[in-house]
Coordinates of C-alpha atoms and ligand atoms in Angstrom, one line a residue:
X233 CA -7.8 -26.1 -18.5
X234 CA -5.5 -24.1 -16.2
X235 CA -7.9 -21.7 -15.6
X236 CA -10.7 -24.1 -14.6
X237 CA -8.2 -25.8 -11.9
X238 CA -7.1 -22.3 -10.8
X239 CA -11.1 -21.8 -10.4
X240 CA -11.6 -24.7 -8.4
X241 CA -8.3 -24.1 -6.1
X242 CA -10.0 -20.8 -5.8
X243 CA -13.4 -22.9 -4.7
X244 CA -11.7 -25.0 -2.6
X245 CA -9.9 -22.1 -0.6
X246 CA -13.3 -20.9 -0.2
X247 CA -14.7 -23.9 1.5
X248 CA -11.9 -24.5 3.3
X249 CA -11.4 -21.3 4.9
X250 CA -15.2 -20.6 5.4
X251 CA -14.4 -16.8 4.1
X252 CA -16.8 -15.3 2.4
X253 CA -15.3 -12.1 0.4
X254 CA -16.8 -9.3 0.4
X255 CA -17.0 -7.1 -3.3
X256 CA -15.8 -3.9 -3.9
X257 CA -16.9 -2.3 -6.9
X258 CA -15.5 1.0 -7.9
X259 CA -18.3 3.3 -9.5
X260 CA -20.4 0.1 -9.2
X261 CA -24.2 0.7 -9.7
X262 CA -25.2 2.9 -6.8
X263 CA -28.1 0.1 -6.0
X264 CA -25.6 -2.9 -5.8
X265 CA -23.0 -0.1 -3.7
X266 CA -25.9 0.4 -1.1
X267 CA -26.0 -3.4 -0.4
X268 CA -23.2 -4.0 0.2
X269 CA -22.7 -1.0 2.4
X270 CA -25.8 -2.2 4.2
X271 CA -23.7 -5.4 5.0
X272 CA -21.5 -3.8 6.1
X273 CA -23.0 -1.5 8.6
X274 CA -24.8 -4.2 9.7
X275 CA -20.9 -6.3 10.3
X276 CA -20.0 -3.4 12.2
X277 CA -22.3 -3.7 14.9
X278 CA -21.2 -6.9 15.5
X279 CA -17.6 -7.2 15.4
X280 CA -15.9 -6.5 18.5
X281 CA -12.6 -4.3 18.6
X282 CA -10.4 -6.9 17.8
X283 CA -11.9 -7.1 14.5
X284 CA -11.8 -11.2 13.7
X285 CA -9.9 -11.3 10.3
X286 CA -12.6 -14.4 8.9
X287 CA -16.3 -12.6 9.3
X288 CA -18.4 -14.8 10.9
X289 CA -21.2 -16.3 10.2
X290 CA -23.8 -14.1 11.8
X291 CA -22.3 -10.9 10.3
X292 CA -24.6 -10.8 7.3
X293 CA -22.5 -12.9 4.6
X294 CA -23.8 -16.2 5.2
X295 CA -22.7 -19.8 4.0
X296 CA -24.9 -19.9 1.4
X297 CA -23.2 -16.5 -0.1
X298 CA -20.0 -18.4 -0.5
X299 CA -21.4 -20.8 -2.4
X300 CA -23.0 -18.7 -4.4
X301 CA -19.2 -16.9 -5.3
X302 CA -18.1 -20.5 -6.0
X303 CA -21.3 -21.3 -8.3
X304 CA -20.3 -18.2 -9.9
X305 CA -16.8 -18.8 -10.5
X306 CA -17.5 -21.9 -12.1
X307 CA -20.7 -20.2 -14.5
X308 CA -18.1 -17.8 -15.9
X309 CA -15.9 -21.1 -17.1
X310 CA -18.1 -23.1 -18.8
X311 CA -19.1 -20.2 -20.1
X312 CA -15.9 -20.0 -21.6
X313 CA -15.6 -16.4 -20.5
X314 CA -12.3 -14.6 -20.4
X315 CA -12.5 -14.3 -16.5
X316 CA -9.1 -14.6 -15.1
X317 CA -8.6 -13.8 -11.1
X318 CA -5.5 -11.8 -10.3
X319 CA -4.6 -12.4 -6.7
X320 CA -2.5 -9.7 -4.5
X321 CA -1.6 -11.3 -1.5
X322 CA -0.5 -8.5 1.7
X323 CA 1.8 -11.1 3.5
X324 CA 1.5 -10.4 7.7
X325 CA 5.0 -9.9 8.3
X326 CA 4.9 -8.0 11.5
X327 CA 6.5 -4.4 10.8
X328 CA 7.6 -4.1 6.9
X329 CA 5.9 -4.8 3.6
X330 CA 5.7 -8.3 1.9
X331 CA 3.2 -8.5 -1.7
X332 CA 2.8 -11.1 -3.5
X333 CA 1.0 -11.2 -6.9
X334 CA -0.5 -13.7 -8.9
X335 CA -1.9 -13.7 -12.4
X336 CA -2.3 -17.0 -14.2
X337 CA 0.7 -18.5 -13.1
X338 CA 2.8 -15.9 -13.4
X339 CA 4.1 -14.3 -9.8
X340 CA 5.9 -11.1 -8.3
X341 CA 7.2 -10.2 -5.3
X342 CA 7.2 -7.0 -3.4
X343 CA 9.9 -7.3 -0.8
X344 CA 9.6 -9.9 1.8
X345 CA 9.9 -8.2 5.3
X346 CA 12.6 -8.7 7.8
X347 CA 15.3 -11.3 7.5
X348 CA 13.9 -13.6 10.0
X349 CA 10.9 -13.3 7.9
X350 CA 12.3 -14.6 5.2
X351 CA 11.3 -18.2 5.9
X352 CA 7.8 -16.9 6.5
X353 CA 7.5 -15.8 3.2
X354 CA 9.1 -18.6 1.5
X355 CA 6.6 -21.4 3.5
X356 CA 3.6 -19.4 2.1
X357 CA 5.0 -18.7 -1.7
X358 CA 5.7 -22.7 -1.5
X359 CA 1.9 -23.4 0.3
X360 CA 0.4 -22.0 -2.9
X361 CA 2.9 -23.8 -5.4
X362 CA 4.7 -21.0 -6.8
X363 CA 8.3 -22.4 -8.2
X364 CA 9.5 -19.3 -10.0
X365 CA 9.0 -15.3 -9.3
X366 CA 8.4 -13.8 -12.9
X367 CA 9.3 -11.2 -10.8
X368 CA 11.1 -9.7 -7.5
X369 CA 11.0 -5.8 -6.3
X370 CA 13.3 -4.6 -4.0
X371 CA 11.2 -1.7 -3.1
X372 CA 14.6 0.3 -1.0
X373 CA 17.5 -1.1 1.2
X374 CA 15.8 -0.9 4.4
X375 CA 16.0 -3.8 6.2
X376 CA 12.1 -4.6 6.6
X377 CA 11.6 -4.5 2.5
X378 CA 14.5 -6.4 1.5
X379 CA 15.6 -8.4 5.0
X380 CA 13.9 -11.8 3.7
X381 CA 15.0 -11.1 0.2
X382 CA 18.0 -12.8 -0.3
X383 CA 16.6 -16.0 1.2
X384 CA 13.6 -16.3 -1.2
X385 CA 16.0 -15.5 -4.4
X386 CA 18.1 -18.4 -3.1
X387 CA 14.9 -20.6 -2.7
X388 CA 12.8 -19.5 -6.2
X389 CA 13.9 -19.5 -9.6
X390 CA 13.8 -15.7 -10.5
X391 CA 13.9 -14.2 -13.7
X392 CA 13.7 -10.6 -13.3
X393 CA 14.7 -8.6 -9.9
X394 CA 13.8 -4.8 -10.5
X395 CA 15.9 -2.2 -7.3
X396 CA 16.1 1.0 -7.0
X397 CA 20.1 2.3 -8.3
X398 CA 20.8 3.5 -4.4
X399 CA 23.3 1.1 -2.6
X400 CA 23.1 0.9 1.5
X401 CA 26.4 -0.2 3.9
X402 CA 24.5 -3.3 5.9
X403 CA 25.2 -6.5 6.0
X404 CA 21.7 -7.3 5.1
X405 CA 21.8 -5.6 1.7
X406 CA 25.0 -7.1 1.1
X407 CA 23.8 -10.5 1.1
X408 CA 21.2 -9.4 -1.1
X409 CA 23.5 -8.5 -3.6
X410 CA 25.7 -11.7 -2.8
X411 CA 22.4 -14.0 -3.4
X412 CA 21.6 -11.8 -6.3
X413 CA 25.4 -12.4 -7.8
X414 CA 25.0 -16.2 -6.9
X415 CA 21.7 -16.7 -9.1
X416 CA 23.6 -15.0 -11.8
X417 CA 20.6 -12.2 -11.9
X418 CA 21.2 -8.9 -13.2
X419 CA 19.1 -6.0 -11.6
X420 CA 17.0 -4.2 -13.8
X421 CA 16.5 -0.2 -12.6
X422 CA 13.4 1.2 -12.5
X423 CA 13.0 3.7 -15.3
X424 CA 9.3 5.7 -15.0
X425 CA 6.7 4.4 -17.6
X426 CA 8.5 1.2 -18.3
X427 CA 5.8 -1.7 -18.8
X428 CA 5.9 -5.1 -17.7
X429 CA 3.5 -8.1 -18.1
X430 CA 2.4 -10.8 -15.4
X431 CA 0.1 -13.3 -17.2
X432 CA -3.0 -11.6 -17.5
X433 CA -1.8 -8.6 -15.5
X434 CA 0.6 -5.7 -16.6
X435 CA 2.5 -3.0 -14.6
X436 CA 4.2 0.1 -15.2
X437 CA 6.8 2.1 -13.0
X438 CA 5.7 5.5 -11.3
X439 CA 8.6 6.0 -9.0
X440 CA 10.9 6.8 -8.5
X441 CA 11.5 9.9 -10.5
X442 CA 14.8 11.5 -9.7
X443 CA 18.4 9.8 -9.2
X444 CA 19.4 11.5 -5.9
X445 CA 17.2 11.4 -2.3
X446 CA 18.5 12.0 0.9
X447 CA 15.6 10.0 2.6
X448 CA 16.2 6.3 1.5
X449 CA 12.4 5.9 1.5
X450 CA 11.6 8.1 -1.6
X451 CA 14.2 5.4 -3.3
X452 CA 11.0 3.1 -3.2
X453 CA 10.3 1.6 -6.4
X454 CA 6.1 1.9 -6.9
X455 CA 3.9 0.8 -9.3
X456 CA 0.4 0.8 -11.2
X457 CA -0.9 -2.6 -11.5
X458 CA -3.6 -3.4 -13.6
X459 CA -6.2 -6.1 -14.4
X460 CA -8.9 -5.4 -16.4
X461 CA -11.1 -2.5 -15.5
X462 CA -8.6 -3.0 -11.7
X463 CA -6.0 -1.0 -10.9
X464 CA -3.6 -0.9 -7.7
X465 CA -0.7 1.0 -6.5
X466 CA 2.4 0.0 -4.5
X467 CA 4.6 2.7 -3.3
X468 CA 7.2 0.9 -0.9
X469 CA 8.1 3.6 1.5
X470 CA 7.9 6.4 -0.8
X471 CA 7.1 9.8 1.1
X472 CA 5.1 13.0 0.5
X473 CA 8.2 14.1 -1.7
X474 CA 8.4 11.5 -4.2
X475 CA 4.2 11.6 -3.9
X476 CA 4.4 14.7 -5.4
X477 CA 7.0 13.7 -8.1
X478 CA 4.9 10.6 -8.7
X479 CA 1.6 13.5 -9.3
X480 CA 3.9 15.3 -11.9
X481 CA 5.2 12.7 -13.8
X482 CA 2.1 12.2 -16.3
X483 CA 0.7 8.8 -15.3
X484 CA -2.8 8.6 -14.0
X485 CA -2.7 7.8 -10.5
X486 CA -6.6 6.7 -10.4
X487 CA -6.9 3.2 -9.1
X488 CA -9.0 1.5 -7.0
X489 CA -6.0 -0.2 -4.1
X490 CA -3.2 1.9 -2.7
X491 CA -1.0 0.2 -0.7
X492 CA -0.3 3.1 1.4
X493 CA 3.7 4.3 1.5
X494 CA 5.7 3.9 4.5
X495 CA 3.3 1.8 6.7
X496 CA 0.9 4.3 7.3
X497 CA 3.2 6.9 8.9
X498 CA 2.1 10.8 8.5
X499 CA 5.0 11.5 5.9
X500 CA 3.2 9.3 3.4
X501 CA -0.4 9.7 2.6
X502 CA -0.7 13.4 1.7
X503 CA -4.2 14.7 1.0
X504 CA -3.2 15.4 -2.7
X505 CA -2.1 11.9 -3.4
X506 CA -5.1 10.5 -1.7
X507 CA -7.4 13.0 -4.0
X508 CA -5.2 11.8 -7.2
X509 CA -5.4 8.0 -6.4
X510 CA -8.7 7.8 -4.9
X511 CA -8.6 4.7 -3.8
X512 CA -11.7 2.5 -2.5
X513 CA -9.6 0.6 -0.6
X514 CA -6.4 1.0 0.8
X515 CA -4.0 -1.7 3.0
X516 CA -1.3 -0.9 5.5
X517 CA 0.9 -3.3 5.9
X518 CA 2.5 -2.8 9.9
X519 CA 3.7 -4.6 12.8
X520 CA 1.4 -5.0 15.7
X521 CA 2.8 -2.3 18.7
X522 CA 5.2 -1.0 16.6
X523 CA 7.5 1.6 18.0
X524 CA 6.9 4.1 15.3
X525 CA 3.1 3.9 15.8
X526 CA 2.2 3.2 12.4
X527 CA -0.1 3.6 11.1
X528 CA -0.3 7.6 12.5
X529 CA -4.0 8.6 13.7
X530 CA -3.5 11.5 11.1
X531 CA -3.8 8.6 8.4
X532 CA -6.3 6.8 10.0
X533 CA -8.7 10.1 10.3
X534 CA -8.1 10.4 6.4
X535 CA -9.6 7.6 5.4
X536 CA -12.2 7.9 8.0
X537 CA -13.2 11.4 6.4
X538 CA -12.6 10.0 2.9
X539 CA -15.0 6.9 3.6
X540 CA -11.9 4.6 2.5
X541 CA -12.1 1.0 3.2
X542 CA -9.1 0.2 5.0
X543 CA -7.1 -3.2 5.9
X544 CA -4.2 -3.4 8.5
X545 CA -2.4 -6.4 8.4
X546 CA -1.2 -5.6 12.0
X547 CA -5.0 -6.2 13.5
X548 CA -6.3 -8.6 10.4
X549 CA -3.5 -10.8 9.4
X550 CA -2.5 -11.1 5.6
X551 CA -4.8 -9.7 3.3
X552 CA -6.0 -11.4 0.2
X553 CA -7.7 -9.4 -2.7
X554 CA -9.0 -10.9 -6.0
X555 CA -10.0 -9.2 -9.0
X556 CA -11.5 -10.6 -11.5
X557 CA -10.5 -7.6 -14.0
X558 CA -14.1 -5.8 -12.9
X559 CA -14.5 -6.2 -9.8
X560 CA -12.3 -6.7 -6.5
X561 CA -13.3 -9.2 -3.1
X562 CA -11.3 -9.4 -0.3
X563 CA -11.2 -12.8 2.0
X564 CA -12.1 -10.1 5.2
X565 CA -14.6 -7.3 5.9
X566 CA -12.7 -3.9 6.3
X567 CA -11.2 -2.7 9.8
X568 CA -13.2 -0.9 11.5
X569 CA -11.5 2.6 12.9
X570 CA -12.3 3.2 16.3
X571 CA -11.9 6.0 18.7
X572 CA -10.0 4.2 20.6
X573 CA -7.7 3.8 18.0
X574 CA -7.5 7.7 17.1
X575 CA -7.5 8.3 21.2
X576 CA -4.9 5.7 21.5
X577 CA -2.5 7.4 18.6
X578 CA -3.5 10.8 19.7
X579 CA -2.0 10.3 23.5
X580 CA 0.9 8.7 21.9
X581 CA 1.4 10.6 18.6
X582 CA 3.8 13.5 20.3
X583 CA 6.6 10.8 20.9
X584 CA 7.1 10.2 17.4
X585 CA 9.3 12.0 15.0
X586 CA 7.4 13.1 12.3
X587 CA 8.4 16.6 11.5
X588 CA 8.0 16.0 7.7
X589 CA 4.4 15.5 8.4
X590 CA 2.2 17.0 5.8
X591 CA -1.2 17.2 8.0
X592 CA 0.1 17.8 12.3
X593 CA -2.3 18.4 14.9
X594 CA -2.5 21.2 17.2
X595 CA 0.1 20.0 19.8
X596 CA 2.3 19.4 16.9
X597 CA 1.6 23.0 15.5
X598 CA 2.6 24.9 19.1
X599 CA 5.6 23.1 18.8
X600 CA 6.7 23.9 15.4
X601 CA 5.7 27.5 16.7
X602 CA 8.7 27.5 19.4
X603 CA 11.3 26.4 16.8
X604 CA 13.3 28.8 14.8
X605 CA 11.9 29.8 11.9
X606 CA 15.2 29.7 9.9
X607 CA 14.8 25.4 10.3
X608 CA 11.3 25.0 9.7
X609 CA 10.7 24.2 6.1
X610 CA 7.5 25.1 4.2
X611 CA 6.5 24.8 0.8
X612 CA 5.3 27.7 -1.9
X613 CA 4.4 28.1 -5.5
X614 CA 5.7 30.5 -8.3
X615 CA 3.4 32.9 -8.3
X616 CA 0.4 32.2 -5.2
X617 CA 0.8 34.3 -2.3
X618 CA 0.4 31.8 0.7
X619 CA 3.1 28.7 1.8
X620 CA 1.8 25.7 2.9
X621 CA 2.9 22.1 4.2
X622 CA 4.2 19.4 2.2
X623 CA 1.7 17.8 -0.2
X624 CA -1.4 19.9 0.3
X625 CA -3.7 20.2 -2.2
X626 CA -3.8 23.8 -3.4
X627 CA 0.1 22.9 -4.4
X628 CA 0.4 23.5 -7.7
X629 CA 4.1 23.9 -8.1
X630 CA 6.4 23.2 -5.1
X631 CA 9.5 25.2 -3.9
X632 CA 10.9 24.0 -1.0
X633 CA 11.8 27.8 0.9
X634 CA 12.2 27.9 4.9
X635 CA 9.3 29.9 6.6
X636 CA 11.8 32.8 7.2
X637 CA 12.2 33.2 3.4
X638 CA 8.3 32.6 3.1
X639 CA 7.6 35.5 5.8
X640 CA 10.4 37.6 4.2
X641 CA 8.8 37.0 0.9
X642 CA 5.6 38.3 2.4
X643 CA 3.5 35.3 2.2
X644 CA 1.0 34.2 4.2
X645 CA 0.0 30.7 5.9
X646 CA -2.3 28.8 3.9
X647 CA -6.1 28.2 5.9
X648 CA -6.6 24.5 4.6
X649 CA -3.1 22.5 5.3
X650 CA -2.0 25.6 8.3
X651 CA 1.2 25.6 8.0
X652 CA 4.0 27.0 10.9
X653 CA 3.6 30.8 11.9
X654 CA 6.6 31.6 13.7
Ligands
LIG205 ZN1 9.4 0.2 5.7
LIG206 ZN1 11.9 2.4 4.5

C-alpha cells in the first residue's frame, strides 16, 4: 500500500512539474541507448546556453511521454512487481554539497550546505514529508558540508549521524557537536566496508582510509550506494589522494553516478578514478560564480572526452535522479558543455590555486617549470622508470618523491599525465 501511494506521489510530481525524465541506462541495449541519445542531440539544438532545468516541450520528450512514465509506474504495481524507486535528491545550495536519499521511507542526509542554508534544506526535507533521517553524513568540517547541519539535527528525529574522527576549531563545527550532544546522538566513525541499509537501498563506506590527512578534504566520508542493478558514489570533498586510497582499498568502484569530490575542482576527478568508476553520469554540486571557479574546465573537458552526462546544480538547480533498481531518470536533460564554458574557465583558470592538480594545462606547466624543483612534488612507482602527476593512470604504486629526487633517481617524465621538467 505504501508503495502504490509513493507511486502516485511520484505521478503526481510528474504532472505537476510537467518534467519529463529522461532514462539512463548503463550497458542498456545499444538500440534503446541510440534513442535516447537521438533525443538528446536533437535537445541540444534547441536549448539555449542557459540550459532551462525543466526540458521543454518542443525538445523531443513530449507530454504524452510523461504519461506514458506514469502509466508505467502504475503497470509495475498492479503487477505486484518488486519495483521500488530510490530517490537521490542534489539539493541547490549555492557553493557546497547537500544529498538527500530516499528509499521507501527511509532517508539520509549528505551534509546540508552553508549555515544560512540550513533552513533551505530543512523547508525541502519537510516539503516531501520526511520526519526522521535514518541517517545524517557529515561528509568533513568545512563549513559548506556541515554549516546547515546542526539546524536540520535540531529539526529531524535522527537516528544515526556517521563523521569523519577529525575535529575543526570553528564555531560552526562546534555547534554541530553542541546540537549533536543535545539530541543525545552518538557519532558513528566511518570504518571502510562497513554496511548500512536504507529501506530498499544499502551502502557501504569507501573512505576514508587512513587516520591522519593534512588536507581536511580527504577527511570526506564517501560511499557506494546501491539499488538494484544502480549504483552511486558520494565522495564529499575527497581529493586525488584519498581517490587513490579509495582505488586500493578492494571495493569496486564501478557505478553508474559519481557525485564528483570537491565541487568539480582539478584536485578531485583524476583520470584513474574516472576510468575505475566509470560513471554515466556524474553531478557537481557548485555555487553559481563561485570564487574558486568550480567546476575547473580541466573537469569539464573530461567528461566531454569521456562522453559523461553531466549535471551542475549551479546552471540547473537541484537535481533529482530516480532508480528504479535497473534503470536511472533524471527530472532534467544533461548540461550541455560549451566552449564558452571551457573559454570562460580557460581565461580564468590561472587565478586559481590548484597546484595539486592532477591534469594542468600548458600555462600551468611553464609555471611549474620556473619553480624550484626541490618544492614540486611528483609521484613514482617501485620499480617503472618515469614520475608522473597525481592520479594518472599508468600509477600503479604511488611514492610521493619531489622531482629533484625523481631527476636524481634518473627518471624520466611520463608522455600521458606530463608531469614538471625542471
Ligand atoms: Zn566543499
Ligand atoms: Zn571541503
Amino acid at each position: 500500500m505504501k508503495r502504490r501511494l509513493l507511486l502516485i506521489f511520484i505521478a503526481s510530481i510528474l504532472l505537476f512539474t510537467g518534467c519529463s525524465y529522461i532514462e539512463h541506462t548503463k550497458g542498456a541495449d545499444p538500440n534503446s541507448d541510440s534513442i535516447i541519445n537521438e533525443t538528446l542531440t536533437k535537445d541540444t539544438d534547441s536549448v539555449n546556453k542557459n540550459t532551462s532545468p525543466v526540458p521543454s516541450k518542443t525538445n523531443g520528450v513530449s507530454p504524452t511521454d510523461s504519461s506514458k512514465d506514469i502509466e508505467n509506474y502504475e503497470i509495475k504495481d498492479a503487477d505486484q512487481d518488486s519495483v521500488t524507486i530510490v530517490k537521490v535528491h542534489i539539493i541547490d545550495v549555492g557553493q557546497g554539497d547537500s544529498i538527500l536519499i530516499q528509499s521507501d521511507d527511509h532517508y539520509m542526509l549528505i551534509d546540508a550546505g552553508e549555515r544560512h542554508k540550513g533552513e533551505l534544506v530543512i523547508n525541502y526535507l519537510k516539503s516531501l514529508g520526511v520526519k526522521k533521517l535514518d541517517y545524517i553524513i557529515g561528509t568533513h568540517p568545512h563549513s559548506d558540508h556541515i554549516g546547515g547541519l546542526a539546524d536540520v539535527i535540531l529539526s529531524f528525529d535522527v537516528d544515526k549521524i556517521i563523521m569523519p574522527n577529525v575535529v575543526h576549531t570553528t564555531k560552526t563545527f562546534e555547534d554541530l557537536l553542541d546540537a549533536i550532544s543535545d539530541k543525545s546522538l552518538k557519532i558513528t566513525k566511518p570504518i571502510i566496508g562497513n554496511e548500512f541499509s536504507l529501506g530498499t537501498a544499502s551502502f557501504v563506506i569507501i573512505s576514508p582510509n587512513e587516520t591522519d590527512y593534512d588536507n581536511l578534504n580527504n577527511y570526506s566520508v564517501g560511499i557506494k550506494l546501491t539499488h538494484g542493478d544502480n549504483t552511486f558514489i558520494f565522495i564529499g570533498d575527497a581529493e586525488v589522494h584519498s581517490e587513490n586510497e579509495m582505488l586500493r582499498n578492494g571495493i569496486d568502484l564501478d557505478a553508474d553516478v559519481l557525485k564528483l569530490g570537491h565541487h568539480g575542482s582539478t584536485t578531485s576527478s583524476s583520470d584513474s578514478f574516472l576510468d575505475a568508476v566509470t560513471p554515466d553520469i556524474s553531478i557537481i554540486s557548485a555555487g553559481e560564480g563561485n570564487k574558486y571557479g568550480h567546476p575547473h574546465v580541466e573537469t569539464l573537458q573530461k567528461h566531454l572526452d569521456r562522453d559523461i552526462k553531466l549535471f551542475r546544480t549551479d546552471k540547473q538547480g537541484t537535481i533529482i535522479l530516480d532508480s528504479d533498481g535497473k534503470t536511472i531518470t533524471t527530472n532534467m536533460i544533461p548540461y550541455i558543455i560549451t566552449g564558452v564554458d571551457l573559454q570562460f574557465y580557460k581565461e580564468t583558470a590561472n587565478s586559481y590555486n590548484d597546484s595539486d592538480s592532477s591534469i594542468i594545462n600548458e600555462d600551468t606547466i611553464s609555471n611549474d617549470e620556473s619553480e624550484d624543483s626541490k618544492n614540486i612534488i611528483v609521484h613514482i612507482t617501485r620499480t617503472g622508470s618515469k614520475y608522473h602527476r597525481a592520479g594518472c593512470q599508468h600509477l600503479k604504486s604511488d611514492i610521493e618523491v619531489t622531482l629533484q629526487e625523481a631527476l636524481d633517481k634518473g627518471l624520466g617524465p611520463c608522455k600521458t599525465c606530463k608531469p614538471p621538467t625542471a
